[in-house]
Short mmCIF file of N, CA and C in Angstrom, two decimals:
data_model
loop_
_atom_site.label_atom_id
_atom_site.label_comp_id
_atom_site.label_asym_id
_atom_site.label_seq_id
_atom_site.Cartn_x
_atom_site.Cartn_y
_atom_site.Cartn_z
N MET A 1 0.85 -1.18 0.00
CA MET A 1 0.00 0.00 0.00
C MET A 1 0.89 1.23 0.00
N HIS A 2 0.75 2.05 -1.00
CA HIS A 2 1.54 3.29 -1.08
C HIS A 2 1.01 4.32 -0.09
N CYS A 3 1.94 5.05 0.54
CA CYS A 3 1.57 6.14 1.45
C CYS A 3 0.94 7.26 0.62
N PRO A 4 -0.25 7.75 1.02
CA PRO A 4 -0.88 8.83 0.26
C PRO A 4 -0.17 10.18 0.40
N TYR A 5 0.76 10.29 1.36
CA TYR A 5 1.45 11.56 1.60
C TYR A 5 2.79 11.64 0.88
N CYS A 6 3.62 10.59 1.05
CA CYS A 6 4.96 10.64 0.44
C CYS A 6 5.16 9.62 -0.67
N ARG A 7 4.12 8.80 -0.96
CA ARG A 7 4.15 7.77 -2.01
C ARG A 7 5.16 6.66 -1.75
N HIS A 8 5.62 6.50 -0.50
CA HIS A 8 6.50 5.38 -0.16
C HIS A 8 5.74 4.09 -0.46
N PRO A 9 6.42 3.10 -1.06
CA PRO A 9 5.70 1.91 -1.53
C PRO A 9 5.32 0.90 -0.44
N ASP A 10 5.60 1.20 0.81
CA ASP A 10 5.29 0.23 1.87
C ASP A 10 4.64 0.94 3.05
N SER A 11 3.87 0.19 3.83
CA SER A 11 3.28 0.73 5.05
C SER A 11 3.10 -0.41 6.04
N ARG A 12 2.94 -0.05 7.30
CA ARG A 12 2.79 -1.04 8.37
C ARG A 12 1.37 -0.94 8.92
N VAL A 13 0.71 -2.09 9.12
CA VAL A 13 -0.64 -2.10 9.68
C VAL A 13 -0.54 -1.94 11.19
N VAL A 14 -1.21 -0.92 11.72
CA VAL A 14 -1.20 -0.63 13.16
C VAL A 14 -2.40 -1.28 13.84
N ASP A 15 -3.57 -1.25 13.16
CA ASP A 15 -4.80 -1.76 13.75
C ASP A 15 -5.74 -2.22 12.63
N SER A 16 -6.48 -3.31 12.86
CA SER A 16 -7.48 -3.79 11.91
C SER A 16 -8.79 -4.03 12.63
N ARG A 17 -9.88 -3.62 12.00
CA ARG A 17 -11.22 -3.83 12.56
C ARG A 17 -12.20 -4.13 11.45
N GLU A 18 -13.25 -4.87 11.80
CA GLU A 18 -14.33 -5.11 10.85
C GLU A 18 -15.15 -3.85 10.69
N ALA A 19 -15.69 -3.67 9.51
CA ALA A 19 -16.58 -2.54 9.23
C ALA A 19 -17.74 -3.04 8.38
N ASP A 20 -18.80 -2.26 8.31
CA ASP A 20 -19.97 -2.60 7.50
C ASP A 20 -20.47 -4.01 7.78
N GLU A 21 -20.66 -4.30 9.06
CA GLU A 21 -21.19 -5.59 9.50
C GLU A 21 -20.38 -6.77 8.96
N GLY A 22 -19.08 -6.64 8.95
CA GLY A 22 -18.21 -7.73 8.52
C GLY A 22 -17.96 -7.78 7.03
N GLN A 23 -18.53 -6.86 6.26
CA GLN A 23 -18.35 -6.85 4.81
C GLN A 23 -17.05 -6.18 4.38
N ALA A 24 -16.39 -5.49 5.30
CA ALA A 24 -15.16 -4.78 4.97
C ALA A 24 -14.21 -4.81 6.17
N ILE A 25 -12.95 -4.52 5.91
CA ILE A 25 -11.94 -4.43 6.97
C ILE A 25 -11.34 -3.03 6.92
N ARG A 26 -11.35 -2.36 8.07
CA ARG A 26 -10.77 -1.02 8.19
C ARG A 26 -9.39 -1.18 8.81
N ARG A 27 -8.37 -0.68 8.16
CA ARG A 27 -7.00 -0.81 8.66
C ARG A 27 -6.38 0.57 8.88
N ARG A 28 -5.78 0.77 10.06
CA ARG A 28 -4.96 1.96 10.32
C ARG A 28 -3.55 1.58 9.94
N ARG A 29 -2.91 2.40 9.15
CA ARG A 29 -1.56 2.11 8.66
C ARG A 29 -0.62 3.25 9.02
N SER A 30 0.65 2.90 9.08
CA SER A 30 1.69 3.88 9.37
C SER A 30 2.78 3.76 8.30
N CYS A 31 3.23 4.92 7.83
CA CYS A 31 4.28 4.94 6.81
C CYS A 31 5.65 4.96 7.51
N PRO A 32 6.55 4.02 7.19
CA PRO A 32 7.87 4.01 7.82
C PRO A 32 8.76 5.16 7.34
N ALA A 33 8.47 5.74 6.20
CA ALA A 33 9.31 6.81 5.66
C ALA A 33 8.97 8.17 6.29
N CYS A 34 7.69 8.57 6.27
CA CYS A 34 7.33 9.90 6.77
C CYS A 34 6.67 9.85 8.15
N GLY A 35 6.30 8.65 8.62
CA GLY A 35 5.73 8.50 9.96
C GLY A 35 4.25 8.86 10.07
N ARG A 36 3.64 9.29 8.99
CA ARG A 36 2.23 9.68 9.05
C ARG A 36 1.33 8.45 9.01
N ARG A 37 0.12 8.60 9.57
CA ARG A 37 -0.85 7.51 9.60
C ARG A 37 -2.00 7.79 8.64
N PHE A 38 -2.57 6.70 8.14
CA PHE A 38 -3.72 6.81 7.25
C PHE A 38 -4.57 5.56 7.38
N THR A 39 -5.80 5.64 6.89
CA THR A 39 -6.76 4.54 7.00
C THR A 39 -7.09 3.99 5.62
N THR A 40 -7.19 2.67 5.53
CA THR A 40 -7.66 2.02 4.31
C THR A 40 -8.87 1.17 4.67
N VAL A 41 -9.74 0.98 3.72
CA VAL A 41 -10.90 0.11 3.88
C VAL A 41 -10.84 -0.91 2.76
N GLU A 42 -10.84 -2.17 3.14
CA GLU A 42 -10.74 -3.25 2.16
C GLU A 42 -12.06 -4.00 2.11
N THR A 43 -12.57 -4.21 0.90
CA THR A 43 -13.78 -4.99 0.71
C THR A 43 -13.51 -6.08 -0.31
N ALA A 44 -14.19 -7.19 -0.14
CA ALA A 44 -14.07 -8.28 -1.11
C ALA A 44 -14.95 -7.94 -2.31
N VAL A 45 -14.39 -8.03 -3.48
CA VAL A 45 -15.14 -7.73 -4.69
C VAL A 45 -15.93 -8.97 -5.07
N LEU A 46 -17.21 -8.78 -5.28
CA LEU A 46 -18.10 -9.86 -5.72
C LEU A 46 -18.41 -9.62 -7.19
N SER A 47 -18.04 -10.58 -8.02
CA SER A 47 -18.24 -10.44 -9.47
C SER A 47 -19.39 -11.31 -9.93
N VAL A 48 -20.13 -10.80 -10.89
CA VAL A 48 -21.25 -11.52 -11.48
C VAL A 48 -20.83 -11.99 -12.86
N VAL A 49 -21.00 -13.28 -13.13
CA VAL A 49 -20.69 -13.84 -14.44
C VAL A 49 -22.00 -13.94 -15.21
N LYS A 50 -22.12 -13.14 -16.25
CA LYS A 50 -23.33 -13.11 -17.07
C LYS A 50 -23.37 -14.33 -17.99
N ARG A 51 -24.52 -14.59 -18.59
CA ARG A 51 -24.67 -15.74 -19.50
C ARG A 51 -23.68 -15.68 -20.66
N SER A 52 -23.37 -14.47 -21.10
CA SER A 52 -22.45 -14.29 -22.23
C SER A 52 -21.00 -14.56 -21.85
N GLY A 53 -20.73 -14.72 -20.53
CA GLY A 53 -19.37 -14.93 -20.07
C GLY A 53 -18.71 -13.66 -19.57
N VAL A 54 -19.34 -12.51 -19.80
CA VAL A 54 -18.82 -11.23 -19.35
C VAL A 54 -18.94 -11.16 -17.83
N THR A 55 -17.92 -10.60 -17.18
CA THR A 55 -17.93 -10.45 -15.72
C THR A 55 -18.05 -8.98 -15.38
N GLU A 56 -18.91 -8.68 -14.38
CA GLU A 56 -19.08 -7.31 -13.91
C GLU A 56 -19.26 -7.33 -12.40
N PRO A 57 -18.97 -6.22 -11.72
CA PRO A 57 -19.13 -6.19 -10.26
C PRO A 57 -20.60 -6.27 -9.87
N PHE A 58 -20.87 -6.93 -8.74
CA PHE A 58 -22.23 -7.01 -8.22
C PHE A 58 -22.71 -5.60 -7.86
N SER A 59 -23.97 -5.32 -8.14
CA SER A 59 -24.53 -4.01 -7.85
C SER A 59 -25.90 -4.17 -7.19
N ARG A 60 -26.01 -3.69 -5.95
CA ARG A 60 -27.32 -3.69 -5.28
C ARG A 60 -28.30 -2.85 -6.06
N GLU A 61 -27.80 -1.75 -6.62
CA GLU A 61 -28.66 -0.84 -7.36
C GLU A 61 -29.29 -1.53 -8.57
N LYS A 62 -28.54 -2.41 -9.20
CA LYS A 62 -29.07 -3.13 -10.35
C LYS A 62 -30.17 -4.11 -9.91
N VAL A 63 -29.99 -4.72 -8.75
CA VAL A 63 -31.02 -5.60 -8.18
C VAL A 63 -32.28 -4.78 -7.92
N VAL A 64 -32.12 -3.61 -7.30
CA VAL A 64 -33.26 -2.75 -6.99
C VAL A 64 -33.99 -2.36 -8.27
N ARG A 65 -33.24 -1.99 -9.32
CA ARG A 65 -33.88 -1.58 -10.58
C ARG A 65 -34.71 -2.72 -11.17
N GLY A 66 -34.15 -3.92 -11.16
CA GLY A 66 -34.87 -5.08 -11.72
C GLY A 66 -36.12 -5.41 -10.95
N VAL A 67 -36.03 -5.37 -9.63
CA VAL A 67 -37.19 -5.68 -8.79
C VAL A 67 -38.20 -4.54 -8.88
N ARG A 68 -37.73 -3.31 -8.98
CA ARG A 68 -38.64 -2.17 -9.10
C ARG A 68 -39.52 -2.31 -10.35
N ARG A 69 -38.94 -2.81 -11.44
CA ARG A 69 -39.73 -3.03 -12.66
C ARG A 69 -40.84 -4.04 -12.42
N ALA A 70 -40.52 -5.10 -11.68
CA ALA A 70 -41.54 -6.11 -11.36
C ALA A 70 -42.60 -5.55 -10.42
N CYS A 71 -42.24 -4.56 -9.61
CA CYS A 71 -43.16 -3.95 -8.64
C CYS A 71 -43.90 -2.75 -9.20
N GLN A 72 -43.70 -2.45 -10.47
CA GLN A 72 -44.32 -1.27 -11.07
C GLN A 72 -45.84 -1.33 -10.90
N GLY A 73 -46.41 -0.25 -10.34
CA GLY A 73 -47.84 -0.19 -10.11
C GLY A 73 -48.28 -0.85 -8.83
N ARG A 74 -47.36 -1.41 -8.09
CA ARG A 74 -47.66 -2.08 -6.81
C ARG A 74 -47.26 -1.14 -5.68
N ASP A 75 -47.87 -1.33 -4.52
CA ASP A 75 -47.59 -0.49 -3.36
C ASP A 75 -46.42 -1.09 -2.56
N VAL A 76 -45.21 -0.91 -3.10
CA VAL A 76 -44.00 -1.43 -2.46
C VAL A 76 -43.07 -0.26 -2.20
N ALA A 77 -42.68 -0.09 -0.94
CA ALA A 77 -41.82 1.03 -0.55
C ALA A 77 -40.39 0.83 -1.04
N ASP A 78 -39.71 1.95 -1.33
CA ASP A 78 -38.31 1.88 -1.75
C ASP A 78 -37.43 1.23 -0.68
N ASP A 79 -37.72 1.51 0.59
CA ASP A 79 -36.94 0.89 1.67
C ASP A 79 -37.01 -0.63 1.60
N ALA A 80 -38.18 -1.15 1.28
CA ALA A 80 -38.34 -2.60 1.17
C ALA A 80 -37.49 -3.15 0.02
N LEU A 81 -37.39 -2.39 -1.06
CA LEU A 81 -36.57 -2.83 -2.19
C LEU A 81 -35.09 -2.85 -1.82
N TYR A 82 -34.64 -1.83 -1.08
CA TYR A 82 -33.24 -1.79 -0.67
C TYR A 82 -32.93 -2.89 0.35
N GLN A 83 -33.89 -3.20 1.21
CA GLN A 83 -33.69 -4.31 2.15
C GLN A 83 -33.62 -5.64 1.40
N LEU A 84 -34.46 -5.78 0.39
CA LEU A 84 -34.42 -6.99 -0.43
C LEU A 84 -33.06 -7.12 -1.11
N ALA A 85 -32.55 -6.03 -1.66
CA ALA A 85 -31.24 -6.06 -2.33
C ALA A 85 -30.14 -6.43 -1.34
N GLN A 86 -30.25 -5.94 -0.11
CA GLN A 86 -29.25 -6.29 0.91
C GLN A 86 -29.32 -7.78 1.24
N LYS A 87 -30.53 -8.31 1.36
CA LYS A 87 -30.69 -9.76 1.62
C LYS A 87 -30.09 -10.58 0.49
N VAL A 88 -30.32 -10.13 -0.74
CA VAL A 88 -29.78 -10.84 -1.91
C VAL A 88 -28.26 -10.83 -1.85
N GLU A 89 -27.67 -9.68 -1.57
CA GLU A 89 -26.21 -9.60 -1.49
C GLU A 89 -25.68 -10.49 -0.38
N GLU A 90 -26.31 -10.48 0.78
CA GLU A 90 -25.88 -11.34 1.89
C GLU A 90 -25.96 -12.81 1.49
N THR A 91 -27.02 -13.18 0.79
CA THR A 91 -27.19 -14.56 0.36
C THR A 91 -26.10 -14.99 -0.61
N VAL A 92 -25.80 -14.16 -1.61
CA VAL A 92 -24.79 -14.55 -2.59
C VAL A 92 -23.38 -14.48 -2.00
N ARG A 93 -23.14 -13.57 -1.06
CA ARG A 93 -21.82 -13.51 -0.40
C ARG A 93 -21.62 -14.72 0.51
N ALA A 94 -22.71 -15.21 1.11
CA ALA A 94 -22.62 -16.38 1.99
C ALA A 94 -22.17 -17.62 1.23
N ASN A 95 -22.33 -17.60 -0.08
CA ASN A 95 -21.88 -18.68 -0.94
C ASN A 95 -20.37 -18.87 -0.81
N GLY A 96 -19.66 -17.77 -0.54
CA GLY A 96 -18.21 -17.84 -0.32
C GLY A 96 -17.38 -17.73 -1.59
N SER A 97 -18.04 -17.57 -2.71
CA SER A 97 -17.32 -17.49 -3.98
C SER A 97 -17.15 -16.04 -4.40
N ALA A 98 -16.02 -15.73 -5.01
CA ALA A 98 -15.77 -14.37 -5.50
C ALA A 98 -16.51 -14.08 -6.79
N GLU A 99 -16.85 -15.14 -7.53
CA GLU A 99 -17.62 -14.99 -8.77
C GLU A 99 -18.90 -15.80 -8.64
N ILE A 100 -20.00 -15.19 -9.03
CA ILE A 100 -21.28 -15.87 -8.93
C ILE A 100 -22.03 -15.73 -10.25
N PRO A 101 -22.62 -16.82 -10.74
CA PRO A 101 -23.38 -16.73 -11.99
C PRO A 101 -24.63 -15.87 -11.81
N SER A 102 -25.01 -15.14 -12.84
CA SER A 102 -26.16 -14.24 -12.75
C SER A 102 -27.45 -14.98 -12.43
N ASN A 103 -27.58 -16.24 -12.86
CA ASN A 103 -28.81 -16.97 -12.56
C ASN A 103 -28.95 -17.24 -11.06
N GLU A 104 -27.85 -17.34 -10.33
CA GLU A 104 -27.94 -17.53 -8.88
C GLU A 104 -28.44 -16.26 -8.19
N ILE A 105 -28.14 -15.12 -8.77
CA ILE A 105 -28.66 -13.87 -8.22
C ILE A 105 -30.18 -13.83 -8.42
N GLY A 106 -30.62 -14.26 -9.59
CA GLY A 106 -32.06 -14.33 -9.85
C GLY A 106 -32.76 -15.25 -8.86
N LEU A 107 -32.16 -16.40 -8.57
CA LEU A 107 -32.73 -17.32 -7.59
C LEU A 107 -32.75 -16.70 -6.20
N ALA A 108 -31.71 -15.95 -5.86
CA ALA A 108 -31.64 -15.29 -4.55
C ALA A 108 -32.69 -14.19 -4.43
N ILE A 109 -33.11 -13.62 -5.53
CA ILE A 109 -34.15 -12.57 -5.52
C ILE A 109 -35.53 -13.18 -5.31
N LEU A 110 -35.78 -14.34 -5.88
CA LEU A 110 -37.13 -14.91 -5.88
C LEU A 110 -37.71 -15.12 -4.48
N GLY A 111 -36.94 -15.68 -3.55
CA GLY A 111 -37.46 -15.94 -2.21
C GLY A 111 -37.93 -14.69 -1.48
N PRO A 112 -37.06 -13.70 -1.30
CA PRO A 112 -37.50 -12.47 -0.62
C PRO A 112 -38.60 -11.72 -1.36
N LEU A 113 -38.59 -11.78 -2.70
CA LEU A 113 -39.62 -11.09 -3.47
C LEU A 113 -40.98 -11.76 -3.27
N ARG A 114 -41.00 -13.08 -3.18
CA ARG A 114 -42.25 -13.81 -2.94
C ARG A 114 -42.88 -13.36 -1.62
N ASP A 115 -42.04 -13.15 -0.60
CA ASP A 115 -42.55 -12.71 0.70
C ASP A 115 -42.95 -11.24 0.68
N LEU A 116 -42.34 -10.46 -0.20
CA LEU A 116 -42.61 -9.02 -0.26
C LEU A 116 -43.92 -8.72 -0.99
N ASP A 117 -44.08 -9.29 -2.20
CA ASP A 117 -45.27 -9.00 -3.00
C ASP A 117 -45.46 -10.14 -4.01
N GLU A 118 -46.57 -10.85 -3.89
CA GLU A 118 -46.80 -12.03 -4.73
C GLU A 118 -46.96 -11.68 -6.21
N VAL A 119 -47.62 -10.56 -6.51
CA VAL A 119 -47.81 -10.18 -7.91
C VAL A 119 -46.46 -9.83 -8.55
N ALA A 120 -45.64 -9.06 -7.84
CA ALA A 120 -44.31 -8.71 -8.34
C ALA A 120 -43.47 -9.98 -8.50
N TYR A 121 -43.64 -10.91 -7.58
CA TYR A 121 -42.93 -12.19 -7.67
C TYR A 121 -43.31 -12.91 -8.96
N LEU A 122 -44.62 -12.98 -9.26
CA LEU A 122 -45.06 -13.65 -10.48
C LEU A 122 -44.51 -12.96 -11.72
N ARG A 123 -44.50 -11.64 -11.72
CA ARG A 123 -43.95 -10.90 -12.86
C ARG A 123 -42.48 -11.22 -13.05
N PHE A 124 -41.71 -11.16 -11.95
CA PHE A 124 -40.27 -11.40 -12.03
C PHE A 124 -40.01 -12.84 -12.44
N ALA A 125 -40.72 -13.78 -11.82
CA ALA A 125 -40.52 -15.20 -12.12
C ALA A 125 -40.90 -15.52 -13.56
N SER A 126 -41.92 -14.86 -14.09
CA SER A 126 -42.34 -15.15 -15.47
C SER A 126 -41.25 -14.77 -16.46
N VAL A 127 -40.54 -13.69 -16.19
CA VAL A 127 -39.45 -13.29 -17.08
C VAL A 127 -38.21 -14.13 -16.79
N TYR A 128 -37.88 -14.27 -15.50
CA TYR A 128 -36.65 -14.97 -15.11
C TYR A 128 -36.69 -16.44 -15.54
N ARG A 129 -37.84 -17.07 -15.36
CA ARG A 129 -37.97 -18.50 -15.69
C ARG A 129 -38.53 -18.73 -17.09
N SER A 130 -38.74 -17.67 -17.83
CA SER A 130 -39.20 -17.74 -19.23
C SER A 130 -40.50 -18.55 -19.37
N TYR A 131 -41.55 -18.13 -18.66
CA TYR A 131 -42.83 -18.80 -18.79
C TYR A 131 -43.31 -18.71 -20.23
N SER A 132 -43.86 -19.81 -20.73
CA SER A 132 -44.30 -19.82 -22.12
C SER A 132 -45.78 -20.15 -22.27
N SER A 133 -46.47 -20.45 -21.14
CA SER A 133 -47.88 -20.80 -21.25
C SER A 133 -48.62 -20.46 -19.96
N ALA A 134 -49.93 -20.51 -20.06
CA ALA A 134 -50.77 -20.26 -18.88
C ALA A 134 -50.54 -21.33 -17.82
N GLU A 135 -50.19 -22.53 -18.25
CA GLU A 135 -49.94 -23.62 -17.30
C GLU A 135 -48.75 -23.29 -16.39
N ASP A 136 -47.75 -22.61 -16.95
CA ASP A 136 -46.60 -22.20 -16.13
C ASP A 136 -47.06 -21.28 -15.01
N PHE A 137 -47.94 -20.32 -15.35
CA PHE A 137 -48.47 -19.41 -14.33
C PHE A 137 -49.33 -20.16 -13.31
N GLU A 138 -50.16 -21.07 -13.80
CA GLU A 138 -51.02 -21.84 -12.89
C GLU A 138 -50.19 -22.64 -11.89
N ARG A 139 -49.13 -23.27 -12.38
CA ARG A 139 -48.25 -24.05 -11.50
C ARG A 139 -47.61 -23.14 -10.45
N GLU A 140 -47.15 -21.98 -10.88
CA GLU A 140 -46.51 -21.04 -9.95
C GLU A 140 -47.50 -20.51 -8.93
N ILE A 141 -48.73 -20.21 -9.35
CA ILE A 141 -49.75 -19.73 -8.42
C ILE A 141 -50.08 -20.81 -7.41
N HIS A 142 -50.16 -22.05 -7.84
CA HIS A 142 -50.40 -23.16 -6.91
C HIS A 142 -49.27 -23.24 -5.87
N GLU A 143 -48.02 -23.12 -6.33
CA GLU A 143 -46.88 -23.15 -5.40
C GLU A 143 -46.91 -21.96 -4.44
N LEU A 144 -47.36 -20.79 -4.92
CA LEU A 144 -47.50 -19.62 -4.05
C LEU A 144 -48.52 -19.88 -2.95
N ARG A 145 -49.64 -20.50 -3.31
CA ARG A 145 -50.68 -20.80 -2.32
C ARG A 145 -50.17 -21.78 -1.27
N VAL A 146 -49.45 -22.79 -1.72
CA VAL A 146 -48.88 -23.77 -0.79
C VAL A 146 -47.90 -23.07 0.16
N HIS A 147 -47.05 -22.21 -0.39
CA HIS A 147 -46.08 -21.47 0.43
C HIS A 147 -46.80 -20.59 1.45
N ARG A 148 -47.87 -19.90 1.01
CA ARG A 148 -48.62 -19.02 1.91
C ARG A 148 -49.24 -19.82 3.05
N GLU A 149 -49.81 -21.01 2.74
CA GLU A 149 -50.40 -21.85 3.78
C GLU A 149 -49.35 -22.34 4.76
N GLU A 150 -48.18 -22.75 4.25
CA GLU A 150 -47.09 -23.20 5.12
C GLU A 150 -46.60 -22.08 6.02
N SER A 151 -46.49 -20.88 5.46
CA SER A 151 -46.06 -19.71 6.24
C SER A 151 -47.07 -19.39 7.33
N ALA A 152 -48.35 -19.47 6.99
CA ALA A 152 -49.40 -19.19 7.97
C ALA A 152 -49.37 -20.22 9.10
N ARG A 153 -49.19 -21.50 8.75
CA ARG A 153 -49.10 -22.54 9.79
C ARG A 153 -47.89 -22.33 10.69
N ALA A 154 -46.77 -21.96 10.10
CA ALA A 154 -45.55 -21.74 10.88
C ALA A 154 -45.72 -20.55 11.81
N ALA A 155 -46.36 -19.47 11.33
CA ALA A 155 -46.59 -18.29 12.16
C ALA A 155 -47.56 -18.62 13.29
N GLU A 156 -48.58 -19.43 12.98
CA GLU A 156 -49.55 -19.84 14.00
C GLU A 156 -48.89 -20.69 15.07
N ALA A 157 -48.03 -21.61 14.65
CA ALA A 157 -47.33 -22.47 15.61
C ALA A 157 -46.39 -21.65 16.47
N GLU A 158 -45.74 -20.65 15.88
CA GLU A 158 -44.82 -19.80 16.62
C GLU A 158 -45.57 -18.96 17.66
N SER A 159 -46.71 -18.40 17.26
CA SER A 159 -47.48 -17.59 18.22
C SER A 159 -48.05 -18.46 19.34
N GLY A 160 -48.42 -19.70 19.01
CA GLY A 160 -48.90 -20.63 20.05
C GLY A 160 -47.79 -21.00 21.02
N ALA A 161 -46.57 -21.15 20.51
CA ALA A 161 -45.44 -21.46 21.38
C ALA A 161 -45.12 -20.30 22.31
N LYS A 162 -45.27 -19.06 21.82
CA LYS A 162 -45.00 -17.88 22.65
C LYS A 162 -46.05 -17.75 23.74
N GLN A 163 -47.30 -18.12 23.45
CA GLN A 163 -48.36 -18.02 24.46
C GLN A 163 -48.16 -19.04 25.55
N ASP A 164 -47.55 -20.18 25.24
CA ASP A 164 -47.30 -21.23 26.24
C ASP A 164 -46.23 -20.82 27.24
N VAL A 165 -45.35 -19.92 26.82
CA VAL A 165 -44.23 -19.51 27.67
C VAL A 165 -44.65 -18.54 28.69
#
């Protein structure tokens, strides 16, 4: 790491701490040549491998834009979209890989979007999964109903367990 003051090509790490909930490392450094201190922030770069083979950096903003299109005309708050994008990033980073295929990002979007807004989920899934017939939509709607019933049963069981305590 070059010193930003004297451009000396080396520096010594004085202190390291996690930042941004573990997504980055903040390091205090000292220059052996001029003695001045400076801070660096290191983040792991997450790359997305597109179908064409092109690689680009992961962008929460791009996730938000894609989901916003699916939510067009729906009553979904911007904060909810940014939270969804954060969940997606956490999910793909948990994979542990520096490069992730774009289709895995799409899969990571589907779960949180289903819980956020079912209509937006159907819109996104229809494009992402390339639905070609009404039967594809019918199958997906059936799976949505099953998921909703399972979620309701789980919430009911959880509230019953809390009342027992």
